[in-house]
Tab-separated table of C-alpha atoms and ligand atoms in Angstrom:
chain	number	residue	atom	x	y	z
A	76	MET	CA	0.000	0.000	0.000
A	77	LEU	CA	1.263	3.475	-0.839
A	78	PRO	CA	0.163	6.709	0.886
A	79	PHE	CA	-0.749	8.253	-2.499
A	80	ASP	CA	-2.907	7.283	-5.512
A	81	SER	CA	-0.773	8.982	-8.116
A	82	LEU	CA	2.967	9.423	-8.600
A	83	ILE	CA	3.712	12.880	-10.006
A	84	SER	CA	6.991	13.918	-8.410
A	85	ALA	CA	10.057	12.366	-6.776
A	86	LYS	CA	9.187	14.570	-3.775
A	87	GLN	CA	6.598	11.917	-2.893
A	88	LEU	CA	9.273	9.209	-2.716
A	89	THR	CA	10.436	9.323	0.893
A	90	PRO	CA	13.103	6.904	2.201
A	91	GLU	CA	10.421	4.822	4.010
A	92	ILE	CA	8.327	4.468	0.845
A	93	ILE	CA	11.382	3.652	-1.243
A	94	GLN	CA	12.454	0.925	1.186
A	95	LYS	CA	9.012	-0.712	0.883
A	96	MET	CA	9.059	-0.396	-2.903
A	97	PHE	CA	12.480	-2.020	-3.156
A	98	VAL	CA	11.256	-5.041	-1.166
A	99	VAL	CA	8.395	-5.469	-3.660
A	100	THR	CA	10.796	-4.823	-6.579
A	101	ASP	CA	13.082	-7.642	-5.378
A	102	THR	CA	10.033	-9.957	-5.197
A	103	MET	CA	9.065	-8.948	-8.749
A	104	ALA	CA	12.607	-9.664	-9.996
A	105	THR	CA	12.389	-13.141	-8.426
A	106	ASN	CA	8.946	-13.656	-9.984
A	107	ILE	CA	10.349	-12.822	-13.423
A	108	LYS	CA	13.169	-15.361	-12.973
A	109	GLN	CA	10.983	-18.129	-11.563
A	110	HIS	CA	7.688	-17.698	-13.407
A	111	GLY	CA	8.159	-15.254	-16.283
A	112	ARG	CA	4.596	-13.981	-15.881
A	113	ILE	CA	2.249	-13.948	-12.852
A	114	ASP	CA	-1.512	-13.421	-12.476
A	115	LEU	CA	-1.389	-10.432	-10.113
A	116	LEU	CA	-3.102	-7.869	-12.401
A	117	ASP	CA	-5.064	-10.201	-14.654
A	118	ASP	CA	-8.275	-8.318	-13.741
A	119	LYS	CA	-6.796	-4.879	-14.570
A	120	VAL	CA	-6.264	-2.701	-17.641
A	121	VAL	CA	-3.285	-0.316	-17.841
A	122	ALA	CA	-3.503	2.741	-20.130
A	123	LEU	CA	-0.191	3.830	-21.658
A	124	LEU	CA	-0.343	7.338	-23.110
A	125	PHE	CA	2.952	8.387	-24.671
A	126	PHE	CA	2.477	11.823	-26.214
A	127	GLU	CA	6.257	12.340	-26.414
A	128	ALA	CA	8.987	10.014	-27.787
A	129	SER	CA	9.905	7.025	-25.625
A	130	SER	CA	11.629	3.645	-25.965
A	131	ARG	CA	12.687	2.330	-22.561
A	132	THR	CA	9.938	3.865	-20.440
A	133	MET	CA	7.171	2.762	-22.756
A	134	MET	CA	8.531	-0.733	-23.402
A	135	SER	CA	9.406	-1.443	-19.784
A	136	PHE	CA	5.918	-0.359	-18.660
A	137	GLN	CA	4.509	-2.625	-21.391
A	138	SER	CA	6.730	-5.487	-20.284
A	139	ALA	CA	5.829	-4.885	-16.614
A	140	ALA	CA	2.094	-4.939	-17.424
A	141	GLN	CA	2.539	-8.076	-19.568
A	142	ARG	CA	4.476	-9.864	-16.833
A	143	LEU	CA	1.611	-9.094	-14.416
A	144	LYS	CA	-0.917	-10.249	-17.058
A	145	ALA	CA	-2.748	-6.913	-17.162
A	146	GLY	CA	-4.589	-5.857	-20.301
A	147	MET	CA	-3.400	-2.669	-22.012
A	148	VAL	CA	-4.725	0.256	-24.051
A	149	PHE	CA	-2.296	2.573	-25.858
A	150	ALA	CA	-1.931	5.993	-27.385
A	151	GLN	CA	1.448	6.584	-28.884
A	152	SER	CA	1.897	10.120	-30.108
A	153	ALA	CA	0.004	13.318	-29.763
A	154	THR	CA	-0.451	13.386	-33.545
A	155	GLY	CA	-2.226	10.003	-33.554
A	156	THR	CA	-4.833	11.082	-30.977
A	157	SER	CA	-7.465	13.778	-30.462
A	158	LEU	CA	-4.872	15.920	-28.648
A	159	ALA	CA	-3.860	16.853	-32.211
A	160	LYS	CA	-7.422	18.097	-32.770
A	161	GLY	CA	-7.103	20.329	-29.724
A	162	GLU	CA	-8.627	18.059	-27.086
A	163	SER	CA	-7.520	19.071	-23.584
A	164	ILE	CA	-5.501	16.869	-21.230
A	165	GLU	CA	-8.466	16.886	-18.839
A	166	ASP	CA	-10.910	15.566	-21.463
A	167	THR	CA	-8.386	12.958	-22.617
A	168	ILE	CA	-8.033	11.688	-19.038
A	169	ARG	CA	-11.825	11.683	-18.436
A	170	MET	CA	-12.169	9.377	-21.414
A	171	VAL	CA	-9.184	7.108	-20.672
A	172	GLU	CA	-10.170	6.578	-17.022
A	173	ALA	CA	-13.321	4.870	-18.325
A	174	TYR	CA	-11.154	2.502	-20.384
A	175	SER	CA	-8.599	1.534	-17.730
A	176	ASP	CA	-7.755	1.001	-14.035
A	177	ILE	CA	-4.502	2.992	-14.010
A	178	ILE	CA	-3.046	5.617	-16.360
A	179	VAL	CA	0.626	6.099	-17.276
A	180	MET	CA	1.289	9.292	-19.242
A	181	ARG	CA	4.249	11.070	-20.847
A	182	HIS	CA	3.598	14.556	-22.178
A	183	ALA	CA	5.847	17.381	-23.395
A	184	MET	CA	4.287	20.032	-21.166
A	185	PRO	CA	5.801	20.608	-17.716
A	186	GLY	CA	2.970	20.374	-15.189
A	187	SER	CA	0.806	18.149	-17.424
A	188	ALA	CA	1.159	15.273	-14.925
A	189	GLU	CA	-0.295	17.358	-12.110
A	190	ILE	CA	-3.273	18.343	-14.306
A	191	ALA	CA	-3.872	14.737	-15.356
A	192	ALA	CA	-3.540	13.329	-11.833
A	193	THR	CA	-5.922	15.934	-10.419
A	194	THR	CA	-8.484	15.082	-13.106
A	195	SER	CA	-8.147	11.308	-12.979
A	196	CYS	CA	-10.417	9.090	-10.873
A	197	VAL	CA	-8.012	6.171	-11.327
A	198	PRO	CA	-4.365	6.058	-10.149
A	199	PHE	CA	-1.996	8.035	-12.365
A	200	ILE	CA	1.763	7.708	-13.039
A	201	ASN	CA	3.932	10.496	-14.473
A	202	ALA	CA	6.201	8.942	-17.110
A	203	GLY	CA	7.842	12.326	-17.819
A	204	ASP	CA	6.260	15.791	-18.048
A	205	GLY	CA	8.462	17.837	-20.346
A	206	GLY	CA	11.673	19.024	-18.713
A	207	ASN	CA	10.094	18.896	-15.267
A	208	GLU	CA	10.144	15.452	-13.630
A	209	HIS	CA	10.539	11.736	-14.307
A	210	PRO	CA	9.839	10.072	-10.945
A	211	THR	CA	9.715	6.440	-12.146
A	212	GLN	CA	13.166	6.882	-13.723
A	213	SER	CA	14.450	8.138	-10.360
A	214	LEU	CA	13.099	4.975	-8.697
A	215	ILE	CA	15.031	2.868	-11.205
A	216	ASP	CA	18.163	4.980	-10.702
A	217	ALA	CA	17.886	4.723	-6.912
A	218	TYR	CA	17.318	0.952	-7.130
A	219	THR	CA	20.456	0.643	-9.300
A	220	ILE	CA	22.535	2.654	-6.821
A	221	TYR	CA	21.139	0.668	-3.883
A	222	LYS	CA	21.863	-2.688	-5.557
A	223	HIS	CA	25.419	-1.790	-6.514
A	224	LYS	CA	26.477	0.537	-3.709
A	225	GLY	CA	24.300	-0.713	-0.845
A	226	ARG	CA	23.088	2.710	0.292
A	227	LEU	CA	21.410	5.954	-0.795
A	228	ASP	CA	22.970	8.212	1.840
A	229	SER	CA	26.519	9.576	2.223
A	230	LEU	CA	27.091	9.590	-1.535
A	231	ASN	CA	29.331	11.881	-3.529
A	232	VAL	CA	27.403	12.288	-6.809
A	233	VAL	CA	28.275	14.066	-10.073
A	234	PHE	CA	25.369	15.073	-12.330
A	235	GLY	CA	25.936	16.087	-15.975
A	236	TYR	CA	25.590	17.453	-18.543
A	237	ASP	CA	22.219	19.236	-18.832
A	238	SER	CA	21.035	19.760	-15.268
A	239	LEU	CA	18.798	22.613	-16.380
A	240	GLN	CA	16.590	20.587	-18.722
A	241	SER	CA	17.008	16.916	-17.746
A	242	ARG	CA	13.898	15.699	-15.929
A	243	SER	CA	15.843	12.572	-14.924
A	244	ILE	CA	18.464	14.702	-13.141
A	245	HIS	CA	15.719	16.778	-11.513
A	246	SER	CA	13.929	13.733	-10.128
A	247	LEU	CA	16.992	11.749	-8.997
A	248	SER	CA	18.573	14.745	-7.254
A	249	THR	CA	15.229	15.413	-5.521
A	250	LEU	CA	14.909	11.782	-4.420
A	251	LEU	CA	18.492	11.580	-3.103
A	252	SER	CA	18.162	14.929	-1.322
A	253	GLN	CA	15.880	13.186	1.184
A	254	TYR	CA	18.785	11.027	2.417
A	255	PRO	CA	21.446	12.374	4.798
A	256	ASN	CA	25.035	13.374	3.966
A	257	ASN	CA	24.781	13.466	0.194
A	258	ARG	CA	27.007	15.762	-1.828
A	259	PHE	CA	26.126	16.776	-5.415
A	260	THR	CA	28.379	18.344	-8.045
A	261	PHE	CA	26.615	19.575	-11.185
A	262	THR	CA	28.854	19.774	-14.229
A	263	GLY	CA	28.323	20.749	-17.871
A	264	PRO	CA	28.000	23.902	-19.972
A	265	LYS	CA	27.540	27.109	-17.986
A	266	GLU	CA	24.217	27.769	-19.760
A	267	LEU	CA	22.865	24.371	-18.626
A	268	GLU	CA	23.597	24.646	-14.935
A	269	PRO	CA	20.706	23.911	-12.550
A	270	SER	CA	18.289	26.776	-11.921
A	271	ASP	CA	18.761	28.834	-8.755
A	272	ALA	CA	15.420	27.509	-7.494
A	273	MET	CA	16.622	23.916	-7.863
A	274	LEU	CA	19.936	24.628	-6.115
A	275	SER	CA	18.166	26.395	-3.233
A	276	GLU	CA	15.713	23.508	-2.787
A	277	LEU	CA	18.526	20.968	-2.634
A	278	GLU	CA	20.468	23.095	-0.170
A	279	ALA	CA	17.378	23.587	1.960
A	280	ALA	CA	17.023	19.784	2.065
A	281	GLY	CA	20.544	19.592	3.518
A	282	VAL	CA	22.564	18.588	0.458
A	283	ASN	CA	26.075	19.914	0.013
A	284	VAL	CA	25.833	21.349	-3.524
A	285	GLU	CA	28.534	22.512	-5.942
A	286	VAL	CA	28.574	23.600	-9.582
A	287	ALA	CA	31.807	22.915	-11.517
A	288	SER	CA	32.784	23.355	-15.161
A	289	ASP	CA	34.728	20.068	-15.026
A	290	VAL	CA	35.357	17.226	-12.555
A	291	ASP	CA	37.968	14.480	-12.196
A	292	LEU	CA	36.191	11.199	-11.419
A	293	HIS	CA	39.392	9.931	-9.787
A	294	ASP	CA	38.641	12.345	-6.908
A	295	GLY	CA	36.541	9.906	-4.862
A	296	TYR	CA	33.142	10.270	-6.506
A	297	ASP	CA	30.686	7.389	-5.884
A	298	ILE	CA	28.236	7.987	-8.732
A	299	ALA	CA	28.367	9.803	-12.087
A	300	TYR	CA	24.818	10.335	-13.348
A	301	ILE	CA	25.203	11.351	-16.977
A	302	ASN	CA	22.348	12.358	-19.272
A	303	ARG	CA	22.510	13.665	-22.841
A	304	LEU	CA	21.939	17.324	-23.660
A	305	GLN	CA	18.160	17.470	-24.084
A	306	GLU	CA	18.186	18.534	-27.742
A	307	GLU	CA	14.397	18.752	-28.075
A	308	ARG	CA	14.173	21.254	-25.217
A	309	PHE	CA	16.650	23.840	-26.579
A	310	SER	CA	15.089	27.071	-27.797
A	311	ASP	CA	18.512	27.988	-29.242
A	312	ALA	CA	19.756	25.279	-31.664
A	313	LYS	CA	23.178	26.940	-31.812
A	314	LEU	CA	23.664	26.496	-28.086
A	315	PHE	CA	23.029	22.766	-28.491
A	316	GLU	CA	25.410	22.428	-31.464
A	317	LYS	CA	28.118	24.386	-29.651
A	318	ASN	CA	28.073	22.034	-26.668
A	319	ARG	CA	26.950	18.624	-27.914
A	320	ARG	CA	30.398	17.052	-28.283
A	321	LYS	CA	32.187	19.134	-25.682
A	322	TYR	CA	31.010	17.118	-22.741
A	323	ARG	CA	31.749	13.436	-23.104
A	324	LEU	CA	32.677	10.735	-20.644
A	325	THR	CA	35.652	8.930	-22.142
A	326	HIS	CA	37.397	5.707	-21.092
A	327	ASP	CA	40.424	7.492	-19.611
A	328	LYS	CA	38.170	9.620	-17.395
A	329	VAL	CA	36.544	6.555	-15.811
A	330	VAL	CA	39.099	3.731	-15.927
A	331	ASN	CA	40.660	2.909	-12.533
A	332	THR	CA	37.916	4.672	-10.613
A	333	LYS	CA	35.273	3.005	-8.443
A	334	CYS	CA	32.724	5.572	-9.603
A	335	LEU	CA	29.506	3.908	-10.834
A	336	ILE	CA	28.336	5.288	-14.182
A	337	LEU	CA	24.585	5.661	-14.691
A	338	ASP	CA	22.695	7.121	-17.658
A	339	PRO	CA	18.900	6.989	-18.088
A	340	LEU	CA	19.586	6.592	-21.840
A	341	PRO	CA	19.322	7.063	-24.788
A	342	ARG	CA	23.085	7.581	-25.105
A	343	ILE	CA	23.909	10.073	-27.851
A	344	ASP	CA	27.252	11.870	-27.428
A	345	GLU	CA	27.654	11.929	-23.688
A	346	ILE	CA	29.385	8.568	-23.036
A	347	ASP	CA	31.991	6.970	-25.265
A	348	THR	CA	31.099	3.397	-26.295
A	349	GLU	CA	34.534	2.282	-25.004
A	350	VAL	CA	33.225	2.899	-21.484
A	351	ASP	CA	30.572	0.186	-21.956
A	352	THR	CA	32.903	-2.734	-21.186
A	353	LEU	CA	33.991	-1.344	-17.810
A	354	GLU	CA	32.535	-3.082	-14.756
A	355	ASN	CA	31.328	0.212	-13.308
A	356	ALA	CA	29.317	1.115	-16.445
A	357	LEU	CA	25.831	0.253	-15.177
A	358	TYR	CA	23.486	1.920	-17.685
A	359	PHE	CA	22.257	-1.169	-19.509
A	360	LYS	CA	21.667	-3.022	-16.215
A	361	GLN	CA	19.901	0.130	-15.015
A	362	ALA	CA	17.562	-0.012	-18.044
A	363	GLY	CA	16.826	-3.683	-17.222
A	364	TYR	CA	15.737	-2.817	-13.665
A	365	GLY	CA	12.945	-0.759	-15.248
A	366	VAL	CA	10.722	-3.822	-15.515
A	367	PRO	CA	10.690	-5.075	-11.876
A	368	VAL	CA	10.586	-1.487	-10.558
A	369	ARG	CA	7.554	-0.644	-12.722
A	370	MET	CA	5.880	-3.973	-11.878
A	371	ALA	CA	6.198	-3.063	-8.191
A	372	LEU	CA	4.793	0.426	-8.761
A	373	LEU	CA	1.798	-0.793	-10.810
A	374	ALA	CA	0.994	-3.514	-8.271
A	375	MET	CA	1.342	-1.205	-5.257
A	376	LEU	CA	-0.774	1.618	-6.746
A	377	LEU	CA	-3.463	-0.953	-7.527
A	378	ASN	CA	-3.265	-2.292	-3.929
A	379	LYS	CA	-2.144	-5.725	-5.060
A	380	ALA	CA	1.208	-5.878	-3.297
B	446	NCD	C1	14.969	9.958	-20.287
B	446	NCD	C2	13.780	10.865	-20.551
B	446	NCD	O1	12.895	10.529	-21.324
B	446	NCD	O2	13.774	11.922	-19.927
B	446	NCD	N1	14.851	8.707	-20.927
B	446	NCD	C3	14.220	7.661	-20.300
B	446	NCD	O3	13.068	7.755	-19.942
B	446	NCD	N2	14.932	6.558	-20.069
B	446	NCD	C4	16.268	10.600	-20.601
B	446	NCD	C5	16.470	11.228	-21.950
B	446	NCD	O4	15.602	11.164	-22.824
B	446	NCD	O5	17.541	11.800	-22.115
């Protein structure tokens, strides 16, 4: 049981809730290994509304629903639905809630998740609202860190390279800010540093925050959380072109460090493919954890776990 019906922001994910979710996630991972698919949601229908591009989030939600034997209804781009005709988010949700027991939505507008969740009579999950938040990704990221590092507190974390526009960085930094003794260094182009509001919120939560134009991962960092420059969110295409290849995690920057490398993916320019073979390159494992984490979330929001 969760103390909320809808997941909109990583702010809702307190350490106590996360601990409970990880126990259910471990059970789901075991279920996948032992049974492949289980009957837990065979009386439920999951609506997947992806009004913005997605590979991992959409497919891992699909896989999670399949493994729990839920039925599914889909909408896969704003252009293929009545949103293109000018239908509001509210009206879309009022219709979809009659077709399903839980709604998962990705939408390009920051704040769209809040509108949808407030409208919906069935549980709602934010699968990314523009450059704002991506709370289910932060659950996956936290699960990856917990599995491979054994803790979510007392971590020295580097975030790069687009802390201004990456919803994954926003949500993971928010989630980790609820644990004690964490230290964050944001690195990347000056123009893509975190907003003052974001830095103040993290500091108010007790995080030791720094902004640096460059970092040396040999300096005792525990985690490097790297996300591509968010090309689709740039209002100035020249700013993107100027910086896209400037910030890149190369083999020599990571080799012989214990720093765990995470990336919500897709990888574009931000991590060299030579890094992939290193033991501390976790991003493909991280993508795999998406299925048990999302199984746990679906089951818990539907009061089945
Ligand atoms: C992220 C997203 O959509 O924000 N991808 C994902 O869900 N795994 C990161 C990104 O697109 O850069």
